[in-house]
Structures are given as structure tokens and as C-alpha cells.
Short mmCIF file of C-alpha atoms in Angstrom, two decimals:
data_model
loop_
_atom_site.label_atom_id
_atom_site.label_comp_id
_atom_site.label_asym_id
_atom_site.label_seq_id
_atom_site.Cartn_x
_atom_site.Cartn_y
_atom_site.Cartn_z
CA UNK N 1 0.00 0.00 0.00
CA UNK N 2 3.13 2.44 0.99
CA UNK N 3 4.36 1.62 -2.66
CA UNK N 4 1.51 2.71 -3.68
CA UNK N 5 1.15 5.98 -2.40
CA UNK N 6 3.69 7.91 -4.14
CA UNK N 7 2.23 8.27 -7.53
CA UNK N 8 4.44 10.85 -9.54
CA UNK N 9 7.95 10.46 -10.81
CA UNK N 10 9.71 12.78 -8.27
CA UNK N 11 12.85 12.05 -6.75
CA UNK N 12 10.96 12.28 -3.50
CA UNK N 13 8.39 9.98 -4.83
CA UNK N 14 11.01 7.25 -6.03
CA UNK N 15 13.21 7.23 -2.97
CA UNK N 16 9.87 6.87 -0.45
CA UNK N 17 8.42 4.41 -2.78
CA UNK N 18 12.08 2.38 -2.78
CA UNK N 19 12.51 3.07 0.71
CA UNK N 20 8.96 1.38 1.33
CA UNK N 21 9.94 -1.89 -0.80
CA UNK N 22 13.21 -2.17 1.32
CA UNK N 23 11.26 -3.31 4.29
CA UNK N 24 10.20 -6.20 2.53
CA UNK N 25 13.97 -7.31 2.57
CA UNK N 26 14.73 -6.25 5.96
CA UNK N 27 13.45 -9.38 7.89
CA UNK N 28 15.09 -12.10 5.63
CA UNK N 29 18.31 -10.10 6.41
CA UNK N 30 17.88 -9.45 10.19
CA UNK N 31 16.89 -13.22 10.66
CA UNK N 32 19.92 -14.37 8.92
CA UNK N 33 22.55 -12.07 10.87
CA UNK N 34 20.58 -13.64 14.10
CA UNK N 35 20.82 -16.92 12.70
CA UNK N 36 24.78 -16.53 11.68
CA UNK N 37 25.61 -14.77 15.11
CA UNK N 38 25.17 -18.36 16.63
CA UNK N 39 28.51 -19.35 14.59
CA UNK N 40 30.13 -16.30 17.38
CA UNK N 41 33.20 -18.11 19.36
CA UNK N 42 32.63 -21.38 17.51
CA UNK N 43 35.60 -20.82 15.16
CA UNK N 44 37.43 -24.40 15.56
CA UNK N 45 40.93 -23.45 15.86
CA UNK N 46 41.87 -22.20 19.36
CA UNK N 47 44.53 -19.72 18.95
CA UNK N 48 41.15 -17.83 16.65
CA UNK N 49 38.19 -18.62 18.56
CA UNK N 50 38.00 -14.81 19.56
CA UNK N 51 36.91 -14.32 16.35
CA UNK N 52 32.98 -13.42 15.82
CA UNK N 53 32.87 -15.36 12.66
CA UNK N 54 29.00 -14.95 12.59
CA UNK N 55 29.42 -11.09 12.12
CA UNK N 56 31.85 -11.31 10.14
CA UNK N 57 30.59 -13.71 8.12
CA UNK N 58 27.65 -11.26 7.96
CA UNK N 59 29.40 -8.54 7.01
CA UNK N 60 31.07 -10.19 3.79
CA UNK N 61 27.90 -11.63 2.78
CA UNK N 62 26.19 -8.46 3.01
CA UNK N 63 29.31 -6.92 1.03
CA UNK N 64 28.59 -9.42 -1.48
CA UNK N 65 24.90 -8.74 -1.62
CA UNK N 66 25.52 -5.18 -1.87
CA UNK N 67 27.91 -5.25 -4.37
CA UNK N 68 26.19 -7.37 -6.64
CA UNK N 69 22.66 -5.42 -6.57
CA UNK N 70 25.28 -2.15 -7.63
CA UNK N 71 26.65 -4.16 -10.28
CA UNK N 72 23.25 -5.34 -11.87
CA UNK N 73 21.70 -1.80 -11.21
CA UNK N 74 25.01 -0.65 -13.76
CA UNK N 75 24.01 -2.99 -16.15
CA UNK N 76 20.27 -2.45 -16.31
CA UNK N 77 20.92 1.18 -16.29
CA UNK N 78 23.50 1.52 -19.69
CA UNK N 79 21.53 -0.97 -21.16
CA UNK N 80 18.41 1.19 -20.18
CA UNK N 81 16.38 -1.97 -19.52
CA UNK N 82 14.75 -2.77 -15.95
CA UNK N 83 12.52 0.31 -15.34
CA UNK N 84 11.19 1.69 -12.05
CA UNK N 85 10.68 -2.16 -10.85
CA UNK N 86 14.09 -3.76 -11.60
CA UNK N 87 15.76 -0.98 -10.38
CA UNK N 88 13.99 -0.51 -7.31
CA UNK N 89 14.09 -4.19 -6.50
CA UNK N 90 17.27 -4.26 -6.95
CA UNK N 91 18.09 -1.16 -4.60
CA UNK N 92 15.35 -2.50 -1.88
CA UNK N 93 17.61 -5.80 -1.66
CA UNK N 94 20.87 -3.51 -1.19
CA UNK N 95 18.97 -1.21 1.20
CA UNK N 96 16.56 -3.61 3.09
CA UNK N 97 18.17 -7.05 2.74
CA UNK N 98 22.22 -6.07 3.34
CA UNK N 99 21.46 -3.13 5.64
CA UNK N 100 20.01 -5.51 8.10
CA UNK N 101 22.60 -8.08 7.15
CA UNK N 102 25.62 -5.88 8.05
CA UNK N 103 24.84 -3.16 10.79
CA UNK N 104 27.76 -1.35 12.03
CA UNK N 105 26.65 -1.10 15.18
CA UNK N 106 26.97 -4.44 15.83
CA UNK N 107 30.63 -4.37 14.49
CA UNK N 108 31.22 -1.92 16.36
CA UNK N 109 29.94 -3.11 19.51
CA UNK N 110 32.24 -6.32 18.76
CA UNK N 111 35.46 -4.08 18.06
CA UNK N 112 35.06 -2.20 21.48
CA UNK N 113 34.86 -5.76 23.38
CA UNK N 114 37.50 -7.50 21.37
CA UNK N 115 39.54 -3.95 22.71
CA UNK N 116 38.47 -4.27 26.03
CA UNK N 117 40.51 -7.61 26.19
CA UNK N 118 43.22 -7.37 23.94
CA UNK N 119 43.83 -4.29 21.88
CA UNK N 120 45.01 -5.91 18.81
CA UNK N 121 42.08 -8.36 18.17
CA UNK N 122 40.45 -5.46 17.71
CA UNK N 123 42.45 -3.92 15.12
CA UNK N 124 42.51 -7.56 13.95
CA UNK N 125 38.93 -7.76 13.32
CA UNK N 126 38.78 -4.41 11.80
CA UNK N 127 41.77 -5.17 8.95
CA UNK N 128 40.05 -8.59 8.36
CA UNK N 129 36.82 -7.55 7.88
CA UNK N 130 37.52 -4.95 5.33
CA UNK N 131 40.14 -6.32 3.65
CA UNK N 132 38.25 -9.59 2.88
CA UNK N 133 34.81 -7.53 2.08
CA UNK N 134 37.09 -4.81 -0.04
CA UNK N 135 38.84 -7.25 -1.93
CA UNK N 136 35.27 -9.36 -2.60
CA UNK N 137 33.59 -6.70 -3.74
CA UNK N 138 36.17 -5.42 -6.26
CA UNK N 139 36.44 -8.92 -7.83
CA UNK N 140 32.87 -10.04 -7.92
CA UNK N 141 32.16 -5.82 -9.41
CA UNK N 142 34.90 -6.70 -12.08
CA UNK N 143 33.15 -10.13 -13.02
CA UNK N 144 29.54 -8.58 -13.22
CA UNK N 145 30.59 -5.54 -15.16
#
């Protein structure tokens, strides 16, 4: 019904109208970080069982997801196919799906308790997570484009 509301072709009109799609995405992504934050201090080797892989598994899927909807939205855009639908579904998965998926206040939260132990998992956590979501994202963008 939301969708629905916003009739005209305004910027205002699109970005309500895709903002009110995104919240069809939000749950599958919110359910799935819960889900994967079970995995949290279950990493099998002991010297890295500090790690939350949960979150950061998370976070590179949600990379992933993100970067992939940008990549597609490229494509349908200089091929000037999709219209308002395939576009907006396509930002609505980036928006409401990976925004749930990877909140930073969650890694946050996890950065100022692995710091509270030991200062360097911290730092750790930080390079790893945005090293291996950084160097993701650029190859999967590369393959896609």
C-alpha cells in the first residue's frame, strides 16, 4: 500500500516508494545475521576462537549482496532496460536485505569488546573484515561488469 502511495515520478516519490519496498527485505536479512551470530566463538581453531565469525561472516555476505545489486543496477541502467521495478528491487535488496545483514553497530559493539581484552584483536577484526569484504567486492564488481 506504501508503494503505492507515491504516484508521480519525483525524486521524493522514487526514494519513499524504494525506501517502502526495502522493508520487505529487511526481515530475511535481520533473521539471517541472528541466525549466523550463533557461529560467534565457535571458530574451531583455538589460537582464533576470539573471532565473531558470525558477524563477520555477515558482514562479507552483506558486502557481497551489496555489491552485486550495484553491479546489476550498472548494467540495467546503460543498457536502459529494468525500469522503475528492476531498479527498485534491486536497490530494496541492497537497502533492506544487506542493511540488516551488516549493521555497524553491531561491528562496532564487537570491536570495542575485542579492545576491552586485547587491543590488537580489535584492530585484527577491523583489517580482516575490510580487507576480505574490499577485496570481494572489487572482484565479484569486475566479473559482473
Amino acid at each position: 500500500v506504501l508503494m503505492f502511495h507515491w504516484k508521480d515520478e519525483t525524486a521524493y516519490d522514487i526514494t519513499y516508494r524504494t525506501m517502502a519496498y526495502s522493508m520487505l527485505y529487511s526481515t530475511p536479512g535481520v533473521l539471517l545475521r541472528w541466525k549466523l551470530s550463533e557461529w560467534n566463538g565457535q571458530f574451531k581453531v583455538d589460537r582464533w576462537k576470539w573471532l565473531p565469525i558470525g558477524t563477520l561472516t555477515a558482514n562479507i555476505l552483506g558486502a557481497m549482496v551489496s555489491i552485486t545489486t550495484i553491479a546489476w543496477e550498472y548494467n540495467l541502467q546503460m543498457a536502459d532496460v529494468g525500469g522503475f521495478w528492476g531498479i527498485a528491487t534491486l536497490r530494496a535488496i541492497k537497502i533492506g536485505f544487506s542493511g540488516c545483514l551488516t549493521t555497524v553497530s553491531t561491528f562496532m559493539s564487537e570491536i570495542h569488546k575485542l579492545t576491552q581484552t586485547r587491543q590488537d584483536r580489535g584492530y585484527k577484526y577491523i583489517l580482516i573484515t575490510l580487507s576480505i569484504s574490499c577485496l570481494v567486492s572489487v572482484i565479484l564488481f569486475v566479473v559482473i561488469v
